[in-house]
mmCIF file of C-alpha atoms in Angstrom:
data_model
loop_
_atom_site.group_PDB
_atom_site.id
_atom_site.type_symbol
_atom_site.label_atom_id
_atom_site.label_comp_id
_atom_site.label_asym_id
_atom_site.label_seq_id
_atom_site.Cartn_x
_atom_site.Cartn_y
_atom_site.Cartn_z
ATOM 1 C CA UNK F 28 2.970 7.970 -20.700
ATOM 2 C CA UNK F 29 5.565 10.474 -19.644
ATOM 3 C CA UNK F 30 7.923 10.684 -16.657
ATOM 4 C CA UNK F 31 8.703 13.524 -14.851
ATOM 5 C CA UNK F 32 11.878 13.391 -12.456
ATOM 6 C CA UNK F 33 11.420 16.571 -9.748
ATOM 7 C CA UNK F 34 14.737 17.790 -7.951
ATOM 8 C CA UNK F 35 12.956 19.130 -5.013
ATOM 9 C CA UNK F 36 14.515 22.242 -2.735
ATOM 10 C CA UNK F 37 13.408 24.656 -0.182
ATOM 11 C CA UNK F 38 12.860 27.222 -2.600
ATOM 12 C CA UNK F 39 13.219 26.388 -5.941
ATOM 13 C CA UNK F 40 11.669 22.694 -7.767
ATOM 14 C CA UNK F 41 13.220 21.906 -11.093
ATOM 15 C CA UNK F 42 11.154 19.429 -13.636
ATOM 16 C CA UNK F 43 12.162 17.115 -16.495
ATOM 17 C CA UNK F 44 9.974 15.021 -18.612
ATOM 18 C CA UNK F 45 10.992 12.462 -20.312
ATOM 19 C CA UNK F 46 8.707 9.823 -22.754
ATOM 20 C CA UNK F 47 9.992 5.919 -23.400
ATOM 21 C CA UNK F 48 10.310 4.328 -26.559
ATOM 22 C CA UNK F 49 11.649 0.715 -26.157
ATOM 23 C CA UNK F 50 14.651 1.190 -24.308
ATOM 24 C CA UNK F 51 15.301 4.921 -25.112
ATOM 25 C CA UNK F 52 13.999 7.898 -23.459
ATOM 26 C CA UNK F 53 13.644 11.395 -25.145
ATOM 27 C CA UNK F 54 13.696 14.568 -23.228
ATOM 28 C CA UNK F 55 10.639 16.296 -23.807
ATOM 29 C CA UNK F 56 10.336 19.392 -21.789
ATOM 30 C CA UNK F 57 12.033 20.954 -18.870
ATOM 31 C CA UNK F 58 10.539 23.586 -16.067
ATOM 32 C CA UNK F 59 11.861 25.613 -13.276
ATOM 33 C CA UNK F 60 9.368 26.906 -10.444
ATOM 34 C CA UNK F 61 9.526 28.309 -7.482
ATOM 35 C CA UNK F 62 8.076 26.731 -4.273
ATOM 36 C CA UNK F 63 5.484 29.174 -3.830
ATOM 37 C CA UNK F 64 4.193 29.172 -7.129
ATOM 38 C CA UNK F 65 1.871 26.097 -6.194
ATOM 39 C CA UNK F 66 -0.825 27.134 -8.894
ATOM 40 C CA UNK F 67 1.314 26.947 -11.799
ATOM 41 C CA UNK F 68 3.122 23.598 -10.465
ATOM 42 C CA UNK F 69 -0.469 21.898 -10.404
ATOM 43 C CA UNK F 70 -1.512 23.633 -13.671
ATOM 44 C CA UNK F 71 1.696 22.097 -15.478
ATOM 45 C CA UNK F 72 0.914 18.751 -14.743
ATOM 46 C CA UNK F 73 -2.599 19.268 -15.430
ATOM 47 C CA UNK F 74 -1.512 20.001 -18.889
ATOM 48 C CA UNK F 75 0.578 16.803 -19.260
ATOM 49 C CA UNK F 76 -1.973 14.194 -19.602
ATOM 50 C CA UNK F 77 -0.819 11.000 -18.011
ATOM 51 C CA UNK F 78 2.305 10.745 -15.956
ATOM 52 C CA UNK F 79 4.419 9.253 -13.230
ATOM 53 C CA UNK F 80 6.347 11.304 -10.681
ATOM 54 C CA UNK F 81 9.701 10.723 -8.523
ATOM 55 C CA UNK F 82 11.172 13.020 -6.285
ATOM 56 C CA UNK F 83 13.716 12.032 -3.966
ATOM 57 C CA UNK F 84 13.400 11.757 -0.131
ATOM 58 C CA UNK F 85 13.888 14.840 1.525
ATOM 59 C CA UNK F 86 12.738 16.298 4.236
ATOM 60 C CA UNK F 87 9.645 18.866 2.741
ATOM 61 C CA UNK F 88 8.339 16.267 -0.032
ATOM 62 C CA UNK F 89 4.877 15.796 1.315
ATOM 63 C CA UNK F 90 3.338 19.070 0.293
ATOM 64 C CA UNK F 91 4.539 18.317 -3.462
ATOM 65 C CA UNK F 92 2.838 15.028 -3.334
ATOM 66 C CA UNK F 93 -0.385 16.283 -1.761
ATOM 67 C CA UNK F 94 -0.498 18.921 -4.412
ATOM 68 C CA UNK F 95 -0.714 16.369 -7.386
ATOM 69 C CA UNK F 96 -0.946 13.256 -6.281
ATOM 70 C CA UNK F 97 -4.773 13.505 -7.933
ATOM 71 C CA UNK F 98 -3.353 13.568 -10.807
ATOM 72 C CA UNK F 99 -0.582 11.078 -11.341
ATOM 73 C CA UNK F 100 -0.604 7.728 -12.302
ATOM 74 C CA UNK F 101 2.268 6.569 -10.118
ATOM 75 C CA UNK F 102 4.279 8.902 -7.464
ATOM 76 C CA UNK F 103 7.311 7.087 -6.727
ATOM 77 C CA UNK F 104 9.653 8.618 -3.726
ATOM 78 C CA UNK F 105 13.251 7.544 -4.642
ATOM 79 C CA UNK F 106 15.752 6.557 -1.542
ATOM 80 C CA UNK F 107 18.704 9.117 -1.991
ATOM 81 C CA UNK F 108 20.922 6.218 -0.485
ATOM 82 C CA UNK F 109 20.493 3.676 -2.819
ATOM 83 C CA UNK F 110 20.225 5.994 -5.980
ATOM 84 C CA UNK F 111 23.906 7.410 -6.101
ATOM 85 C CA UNK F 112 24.395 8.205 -9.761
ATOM 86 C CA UNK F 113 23.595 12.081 -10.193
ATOM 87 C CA UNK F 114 25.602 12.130 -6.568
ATOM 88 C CA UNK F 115 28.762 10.300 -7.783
ATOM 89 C CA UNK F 116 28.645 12.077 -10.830
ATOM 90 C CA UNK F 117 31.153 14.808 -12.081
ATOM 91 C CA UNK F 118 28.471 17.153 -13.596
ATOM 92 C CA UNK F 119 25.965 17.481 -10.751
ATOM 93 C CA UNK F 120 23.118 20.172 -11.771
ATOM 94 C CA UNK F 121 19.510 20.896 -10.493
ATOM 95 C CA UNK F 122 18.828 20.232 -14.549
ATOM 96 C CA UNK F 123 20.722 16.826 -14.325
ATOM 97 C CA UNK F 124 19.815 15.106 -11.133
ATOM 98 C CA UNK F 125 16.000 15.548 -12.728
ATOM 99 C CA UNK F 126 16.618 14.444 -15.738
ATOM 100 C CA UNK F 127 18.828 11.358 -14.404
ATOM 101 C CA UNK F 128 15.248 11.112 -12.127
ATOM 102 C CA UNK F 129 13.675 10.829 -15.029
ATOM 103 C CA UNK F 130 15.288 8.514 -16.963
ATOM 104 C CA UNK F 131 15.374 6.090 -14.048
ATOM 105 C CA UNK F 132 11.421 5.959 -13.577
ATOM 106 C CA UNK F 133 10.942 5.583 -17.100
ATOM 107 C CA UNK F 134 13.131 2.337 -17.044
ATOM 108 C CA UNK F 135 11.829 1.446 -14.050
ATOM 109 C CA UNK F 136 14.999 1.018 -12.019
ATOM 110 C CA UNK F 137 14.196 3.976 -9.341
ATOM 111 C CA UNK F 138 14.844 2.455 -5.664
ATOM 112 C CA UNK F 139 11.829 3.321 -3.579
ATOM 113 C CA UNK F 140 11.991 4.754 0.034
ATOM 114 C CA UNK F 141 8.873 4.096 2.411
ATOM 115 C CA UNK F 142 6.448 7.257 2.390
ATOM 116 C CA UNK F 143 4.540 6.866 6.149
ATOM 117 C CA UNK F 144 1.003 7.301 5.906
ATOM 118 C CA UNK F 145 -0.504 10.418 7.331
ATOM 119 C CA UNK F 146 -1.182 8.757 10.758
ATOM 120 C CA UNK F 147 2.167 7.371 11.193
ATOM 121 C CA UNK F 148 3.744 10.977 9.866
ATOM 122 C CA UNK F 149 1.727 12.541 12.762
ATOM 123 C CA UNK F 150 2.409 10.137 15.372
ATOM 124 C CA UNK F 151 6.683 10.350 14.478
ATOM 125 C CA UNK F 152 5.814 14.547 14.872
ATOM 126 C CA UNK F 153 4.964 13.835 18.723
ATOM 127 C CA UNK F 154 7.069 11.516 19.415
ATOM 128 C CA UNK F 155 9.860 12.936 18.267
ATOM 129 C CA UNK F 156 8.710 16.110 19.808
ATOM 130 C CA UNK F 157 8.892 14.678 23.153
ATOM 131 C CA UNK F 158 12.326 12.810 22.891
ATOM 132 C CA UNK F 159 12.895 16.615 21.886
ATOM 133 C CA UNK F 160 11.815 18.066 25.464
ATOM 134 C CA UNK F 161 13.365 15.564 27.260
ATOM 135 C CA UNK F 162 16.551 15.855 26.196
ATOM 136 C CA UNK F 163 16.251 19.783 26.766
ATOM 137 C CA UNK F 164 15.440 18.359 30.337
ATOM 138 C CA UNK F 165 18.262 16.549 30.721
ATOM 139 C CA UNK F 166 20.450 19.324 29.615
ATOM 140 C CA UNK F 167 19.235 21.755 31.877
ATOM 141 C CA UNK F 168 19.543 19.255 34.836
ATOM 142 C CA UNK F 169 23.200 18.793 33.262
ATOM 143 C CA UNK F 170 24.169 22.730 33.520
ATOM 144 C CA UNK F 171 22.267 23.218 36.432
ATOM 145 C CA UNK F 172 24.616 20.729 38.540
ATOM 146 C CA UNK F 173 27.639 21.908 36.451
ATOM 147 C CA UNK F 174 27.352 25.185 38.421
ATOM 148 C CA UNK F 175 26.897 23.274 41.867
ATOM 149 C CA UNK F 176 30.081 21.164 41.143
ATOM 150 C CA UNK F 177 32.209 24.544 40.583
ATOM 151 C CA UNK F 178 31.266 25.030 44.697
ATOM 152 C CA UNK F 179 31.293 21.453 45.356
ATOM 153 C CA UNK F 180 27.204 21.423 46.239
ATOM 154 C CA UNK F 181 25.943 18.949 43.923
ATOM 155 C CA UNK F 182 23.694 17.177 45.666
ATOM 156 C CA UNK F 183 21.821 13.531 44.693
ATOM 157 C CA UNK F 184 18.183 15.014 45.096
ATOM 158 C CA UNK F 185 18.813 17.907 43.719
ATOM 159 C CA UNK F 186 15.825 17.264 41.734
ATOM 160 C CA UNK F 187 13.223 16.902 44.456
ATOM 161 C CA UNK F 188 11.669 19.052 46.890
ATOM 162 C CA UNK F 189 14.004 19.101 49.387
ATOM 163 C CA UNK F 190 16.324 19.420 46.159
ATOM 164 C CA UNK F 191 14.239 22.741 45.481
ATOM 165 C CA UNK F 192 14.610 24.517 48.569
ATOM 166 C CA UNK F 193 18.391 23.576 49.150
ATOM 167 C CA UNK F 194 19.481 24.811 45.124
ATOM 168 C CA UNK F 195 17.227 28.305 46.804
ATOM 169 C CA UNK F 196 19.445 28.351 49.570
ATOM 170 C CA UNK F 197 23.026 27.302 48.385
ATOM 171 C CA UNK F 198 25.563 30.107 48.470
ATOM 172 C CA UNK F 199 26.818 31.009 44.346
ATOM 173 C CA UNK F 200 28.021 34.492 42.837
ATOM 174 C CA UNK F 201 25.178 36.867 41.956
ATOM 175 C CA UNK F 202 25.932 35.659 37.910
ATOM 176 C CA UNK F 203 25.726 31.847 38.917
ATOM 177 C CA UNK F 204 22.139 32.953 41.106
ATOM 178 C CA UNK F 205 21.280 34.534 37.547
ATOM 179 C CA UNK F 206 21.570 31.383 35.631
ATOM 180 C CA UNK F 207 20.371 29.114 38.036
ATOM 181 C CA UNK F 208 16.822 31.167 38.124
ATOM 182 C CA UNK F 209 16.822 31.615 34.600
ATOM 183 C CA UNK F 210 17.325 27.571 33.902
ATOM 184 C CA UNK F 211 15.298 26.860 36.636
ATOM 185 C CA UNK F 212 12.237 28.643 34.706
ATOM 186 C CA UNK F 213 12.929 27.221 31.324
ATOM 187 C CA UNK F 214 13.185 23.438 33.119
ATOM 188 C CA UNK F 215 9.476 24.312 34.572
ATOM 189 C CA UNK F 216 8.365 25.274 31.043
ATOM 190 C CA UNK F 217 9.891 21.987 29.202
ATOM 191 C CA UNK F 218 8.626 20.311 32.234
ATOM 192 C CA UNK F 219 5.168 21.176 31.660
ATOM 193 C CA UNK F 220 5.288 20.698 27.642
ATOM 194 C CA UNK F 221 6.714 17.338 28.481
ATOM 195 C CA UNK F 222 3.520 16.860 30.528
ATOM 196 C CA UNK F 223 0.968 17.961 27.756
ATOM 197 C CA UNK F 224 3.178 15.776 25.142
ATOM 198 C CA UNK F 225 2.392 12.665 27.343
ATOM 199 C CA UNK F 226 -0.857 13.530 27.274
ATOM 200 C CA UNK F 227 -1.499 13.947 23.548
ATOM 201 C CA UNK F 228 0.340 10.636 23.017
ATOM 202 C CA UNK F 229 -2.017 9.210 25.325
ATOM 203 C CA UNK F 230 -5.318 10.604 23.322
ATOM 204 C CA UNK F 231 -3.322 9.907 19.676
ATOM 205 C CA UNK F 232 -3.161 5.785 21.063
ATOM 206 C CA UNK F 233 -6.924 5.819 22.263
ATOM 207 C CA UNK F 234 -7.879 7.185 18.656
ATOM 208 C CA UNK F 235 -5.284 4.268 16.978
ATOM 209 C CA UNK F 236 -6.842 1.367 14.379
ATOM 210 C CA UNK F 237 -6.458 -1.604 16.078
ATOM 211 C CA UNK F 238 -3.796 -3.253 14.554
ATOM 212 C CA UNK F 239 -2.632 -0.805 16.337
ATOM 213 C CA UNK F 240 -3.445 -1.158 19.667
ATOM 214 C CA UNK F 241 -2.840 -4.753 19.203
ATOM 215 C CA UNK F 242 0.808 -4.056 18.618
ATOM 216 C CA UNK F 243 0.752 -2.008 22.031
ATOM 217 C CA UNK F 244 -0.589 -4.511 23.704
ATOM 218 C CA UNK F 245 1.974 -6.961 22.478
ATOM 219 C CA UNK F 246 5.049 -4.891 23.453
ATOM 220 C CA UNK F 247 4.036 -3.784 26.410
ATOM 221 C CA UNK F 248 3.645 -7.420 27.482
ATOM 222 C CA UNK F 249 7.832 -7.252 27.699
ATOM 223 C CA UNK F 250 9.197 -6.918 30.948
ATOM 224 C CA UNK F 251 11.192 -3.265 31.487
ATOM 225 C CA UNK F 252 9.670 -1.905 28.141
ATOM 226 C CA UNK F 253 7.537 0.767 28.492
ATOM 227 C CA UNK F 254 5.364 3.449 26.861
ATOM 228 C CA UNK F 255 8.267 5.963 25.606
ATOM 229 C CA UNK F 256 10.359 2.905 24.119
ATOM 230 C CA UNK F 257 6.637 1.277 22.388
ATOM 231 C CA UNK F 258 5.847 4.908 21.070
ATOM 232 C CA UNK F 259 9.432 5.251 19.681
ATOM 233 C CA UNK F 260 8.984 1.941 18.292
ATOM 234 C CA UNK F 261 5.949 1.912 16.661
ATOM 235 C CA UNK F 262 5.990 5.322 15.291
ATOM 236 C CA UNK F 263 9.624 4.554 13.648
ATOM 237 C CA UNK F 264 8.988 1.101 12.238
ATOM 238 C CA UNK F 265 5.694 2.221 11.186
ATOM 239 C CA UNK F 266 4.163 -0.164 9.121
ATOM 240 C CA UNK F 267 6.462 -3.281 10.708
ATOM 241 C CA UNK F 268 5.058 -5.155 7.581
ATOM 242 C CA UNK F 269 6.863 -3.933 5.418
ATOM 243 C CA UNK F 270 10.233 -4.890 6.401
ATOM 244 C CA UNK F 271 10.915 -8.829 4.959
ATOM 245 C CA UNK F 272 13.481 -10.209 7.624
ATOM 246 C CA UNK F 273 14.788 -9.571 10.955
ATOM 247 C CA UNK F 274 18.145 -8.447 9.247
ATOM 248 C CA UNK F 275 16.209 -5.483 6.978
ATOM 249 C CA UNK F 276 14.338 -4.420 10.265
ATOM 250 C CA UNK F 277 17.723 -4.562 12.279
ATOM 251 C CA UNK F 278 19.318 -2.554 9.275
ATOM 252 C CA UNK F 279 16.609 0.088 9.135
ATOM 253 C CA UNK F 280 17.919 0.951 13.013
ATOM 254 C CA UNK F 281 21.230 0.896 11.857
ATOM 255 C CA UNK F 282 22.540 -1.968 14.261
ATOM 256 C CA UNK F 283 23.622 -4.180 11.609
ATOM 257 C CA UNK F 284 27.330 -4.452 11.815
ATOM 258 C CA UNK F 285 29.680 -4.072 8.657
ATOM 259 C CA UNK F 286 31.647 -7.046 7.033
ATOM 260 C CA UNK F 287 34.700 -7.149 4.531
ATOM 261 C CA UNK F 288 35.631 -10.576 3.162
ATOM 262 C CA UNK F 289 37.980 -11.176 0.331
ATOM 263 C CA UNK F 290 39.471 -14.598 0.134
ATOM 264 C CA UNK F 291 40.224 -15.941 3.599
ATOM 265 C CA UNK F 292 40.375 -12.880 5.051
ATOM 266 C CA UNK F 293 37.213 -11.674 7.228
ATOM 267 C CA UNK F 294 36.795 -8.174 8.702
ATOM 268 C CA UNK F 295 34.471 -7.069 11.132
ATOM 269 C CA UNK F 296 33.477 -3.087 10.853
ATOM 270 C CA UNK F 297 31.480 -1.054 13.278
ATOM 271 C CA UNK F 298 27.444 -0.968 13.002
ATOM 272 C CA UNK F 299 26.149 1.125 10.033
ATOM 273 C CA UNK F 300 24.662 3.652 11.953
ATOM 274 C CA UNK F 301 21.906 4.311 8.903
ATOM 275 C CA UNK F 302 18.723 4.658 9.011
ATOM 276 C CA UNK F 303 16.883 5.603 12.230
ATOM 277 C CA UNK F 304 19.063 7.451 14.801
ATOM 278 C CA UNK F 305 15.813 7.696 17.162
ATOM 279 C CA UNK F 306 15.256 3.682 17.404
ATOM 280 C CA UNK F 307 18.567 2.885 17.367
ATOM 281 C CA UNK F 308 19.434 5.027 20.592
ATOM 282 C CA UNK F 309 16.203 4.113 22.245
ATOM 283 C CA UNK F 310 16.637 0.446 21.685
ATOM 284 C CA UNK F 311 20.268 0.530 23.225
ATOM 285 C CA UNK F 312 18.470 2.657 25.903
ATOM 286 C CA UNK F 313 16.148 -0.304 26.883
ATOM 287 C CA UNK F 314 19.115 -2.546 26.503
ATOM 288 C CA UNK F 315 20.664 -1.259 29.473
ATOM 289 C CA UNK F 316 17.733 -1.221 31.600
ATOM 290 C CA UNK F 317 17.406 -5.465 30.804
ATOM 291 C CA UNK F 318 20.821 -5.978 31.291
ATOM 292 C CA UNK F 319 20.971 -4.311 34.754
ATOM 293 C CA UNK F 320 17.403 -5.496 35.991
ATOM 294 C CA UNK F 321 16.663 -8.614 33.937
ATOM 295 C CA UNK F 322 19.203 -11.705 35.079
ATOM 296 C CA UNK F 323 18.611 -13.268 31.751
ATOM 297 C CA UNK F 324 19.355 -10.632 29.729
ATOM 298 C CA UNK F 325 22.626 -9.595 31.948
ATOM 299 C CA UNK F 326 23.348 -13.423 31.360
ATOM 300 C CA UNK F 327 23.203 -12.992 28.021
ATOM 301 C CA UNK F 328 25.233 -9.569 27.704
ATOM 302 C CA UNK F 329 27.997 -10.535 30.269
ATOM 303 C CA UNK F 330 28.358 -13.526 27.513
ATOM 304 C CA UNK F 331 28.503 -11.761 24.737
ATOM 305 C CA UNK F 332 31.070 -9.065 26.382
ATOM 306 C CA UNK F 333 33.337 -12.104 27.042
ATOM 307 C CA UNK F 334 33.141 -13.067 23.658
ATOM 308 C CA UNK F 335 33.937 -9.664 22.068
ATOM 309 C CA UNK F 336 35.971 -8.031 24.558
ATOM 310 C CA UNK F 337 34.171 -4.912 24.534
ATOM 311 C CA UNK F 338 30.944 -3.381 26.918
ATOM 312 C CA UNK F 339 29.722 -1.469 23.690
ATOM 313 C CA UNK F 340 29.789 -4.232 21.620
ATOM 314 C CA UNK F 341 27.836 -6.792 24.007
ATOM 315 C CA UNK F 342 25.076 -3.645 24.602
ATOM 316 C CA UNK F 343 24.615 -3.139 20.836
ATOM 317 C CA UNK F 344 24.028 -7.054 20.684
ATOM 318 C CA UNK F 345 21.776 -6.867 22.949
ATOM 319 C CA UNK F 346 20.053 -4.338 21.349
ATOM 320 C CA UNK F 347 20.066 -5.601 18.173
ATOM 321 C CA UNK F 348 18.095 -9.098 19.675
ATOM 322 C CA UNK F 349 15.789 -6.660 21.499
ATOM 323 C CA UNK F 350 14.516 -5.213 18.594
ATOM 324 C CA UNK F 351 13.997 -8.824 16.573
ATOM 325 C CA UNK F 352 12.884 -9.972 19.255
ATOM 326 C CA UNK F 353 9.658 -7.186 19.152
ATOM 327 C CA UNK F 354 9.756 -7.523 15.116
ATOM 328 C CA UNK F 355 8.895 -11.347 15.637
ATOM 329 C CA UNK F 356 6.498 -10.495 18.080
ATOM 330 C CA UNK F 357 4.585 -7.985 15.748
ATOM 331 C CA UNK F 358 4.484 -10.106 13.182
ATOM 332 C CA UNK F 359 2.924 -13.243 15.348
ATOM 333 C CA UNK F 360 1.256 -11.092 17.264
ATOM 334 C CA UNK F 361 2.442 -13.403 20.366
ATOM 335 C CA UNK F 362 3.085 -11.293 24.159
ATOM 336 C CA UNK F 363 6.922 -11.923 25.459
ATOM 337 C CA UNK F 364 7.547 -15.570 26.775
ATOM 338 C CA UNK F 365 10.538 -16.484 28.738
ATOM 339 C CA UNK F 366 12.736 -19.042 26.667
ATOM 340 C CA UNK F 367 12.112 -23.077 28.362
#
């Protein structure tokens, strides 16, 4: 069996192989490609019998994998978090972070990051897309009152119709009248891709397995949870199976807060911050909508913000239970129930 460690980049991919013998590995053959070259990347391997491949993580792995993954044995995708050597290390080469690839999947101690299936890669592309367009909304709906509050004429509906004909109407320089039109036309354009995102989200659900649509169904049956925050959910946590505790799933959103503890002494750091920026943001998102509408959940945060002192803190909490919350409803496939 040999082991190939790939050091993957937008141009350039750079191969070592490596064989086992006990303990010891043995470098037996090194290539450089480019990217492009796809027909003499798949005619390599084809030449190299049996094999396993790692590669770590990055963000334009899937077309490497697609293109040989016929032929391997094994295709391992190595978390770049977790496997710090060739980082930490003084003599940091293309050559040397694939042969330190290498070595690692012949000894078997590569740390393995979650490749999404093609469905769930497809569903993250839309929804992703859409947070995308919204917050290009809300941006443009940011500059265009920014100009109104340099004459004092923001307005609360500017947004409306009435909103419409009064921004038409308001009295601004001829440069201001420039920008207004011009960010008025790009807000009707995001406006309508929004529109036609929603609705492929919509036909991508009907078209879902039904574990699935199960899962749907289960979220949605929370109070002041709705499609955007279920989408954002399911599409990040992908296969929710896979994560062994409510702490791994809480890390993955990067809500799970830091500790140092030598001796007696105990420190508290900030959350982590890792893994998903998407779910963790929506999930704090959703956190404030319970805790202003929900007088269980306020309950709950107004305790937790007299306990810690701090407003950010108690959301984050809150947050935090959200999500295990849905992770323990996933798993027993039970709809929301208020606590007796």
């Amino acid at each position: 069996m040999k082991y190939v460690g790939v050091d993957l980049h937008k141009h350039v991919i750079v191969l070592c192989v490596v064989t086992r013998r006990g303990r010891r590995t043995k470098v037996v053959c090194r290539r450089r490609f480019a990217c492009r070259d796809t027909d003499g990347i798949r005619q390599f391997f084809v030449q190299l019998g049996r094999f396993e491949v790692v590669v770590e993580a990055t963000a334009a792995y899937e077309w490497f994998f697609l293109l040989i993954e016929d032929l391997a044995d094994r295709l391992v995708l190595a978390h770049p978090k977790k496997l710090r050597v060739s980082a930490e290390s003084t003599r940091k080469t293309d050559k040397i972070d694939a042969e330190v690839l290498a070595v690692f999947l012949a000894l078997d101690m590569i740390p393995e990051a979650y490749r999404p299936c093609p469905r769930v890669r497809q569903y993250r592309v839309l929804v992703r897309h859409r947070c995308g367009l919204q917050r290009r909304i809300t941006g443009i709906k940011s500059k265009l009152r920014n100009i109104l509050a340099h004459y004092n004429a923001d307005v609360k509906e500017l947004f409306t119709q009435r909103g419409e004909i009064y921004l038409a109407e308001v009295a601004v320089s001829a440069a201001d009248r420039f920008s207004i039109t011009a960010l008025k036309e790009q807000l009707g354009l995001f406006q309508r891709q929004l529109g036609e995102a929603n609705r492929q989200l919509r036909e991508f659900a009907k078209r879902g397995p039904l574990a699935e649509q199960e899962a749907r169904a289960v979220l949605d049956s929370i109070p002041l949870v709705g499609p955007v925050t279920i989408d954002v959910v399911l599409s990040e946590l992908g296969d929710w199976r896979r994560f062994r505790s409510q702490k791994a799933v809480v890390a993955f959103a990067g809500l799970d807060p830091g500790i140092r503890s030598s001796a007696k002494k105990r420190l508290e750091l900030h959350i982590s911050k890792e893994g998903s920026r998407l779910l963790r943001w929506t999930m704090i998102q959703a956190a404030w909508r319970l805790v202003i509408k929900s007088p269980r959940w306020h309950a709950r945060w107004e305790r937790l913000w007299s306990n810690t002192g701090s407003k950010k803190k108690a959301i984050v909490g809150i947050a935090r239970r959200l999500l295990c919350v849905m992770f323990a409803m996933l798993h027993s496939g039970q709809p929301y129930r208020l606590a007796a």
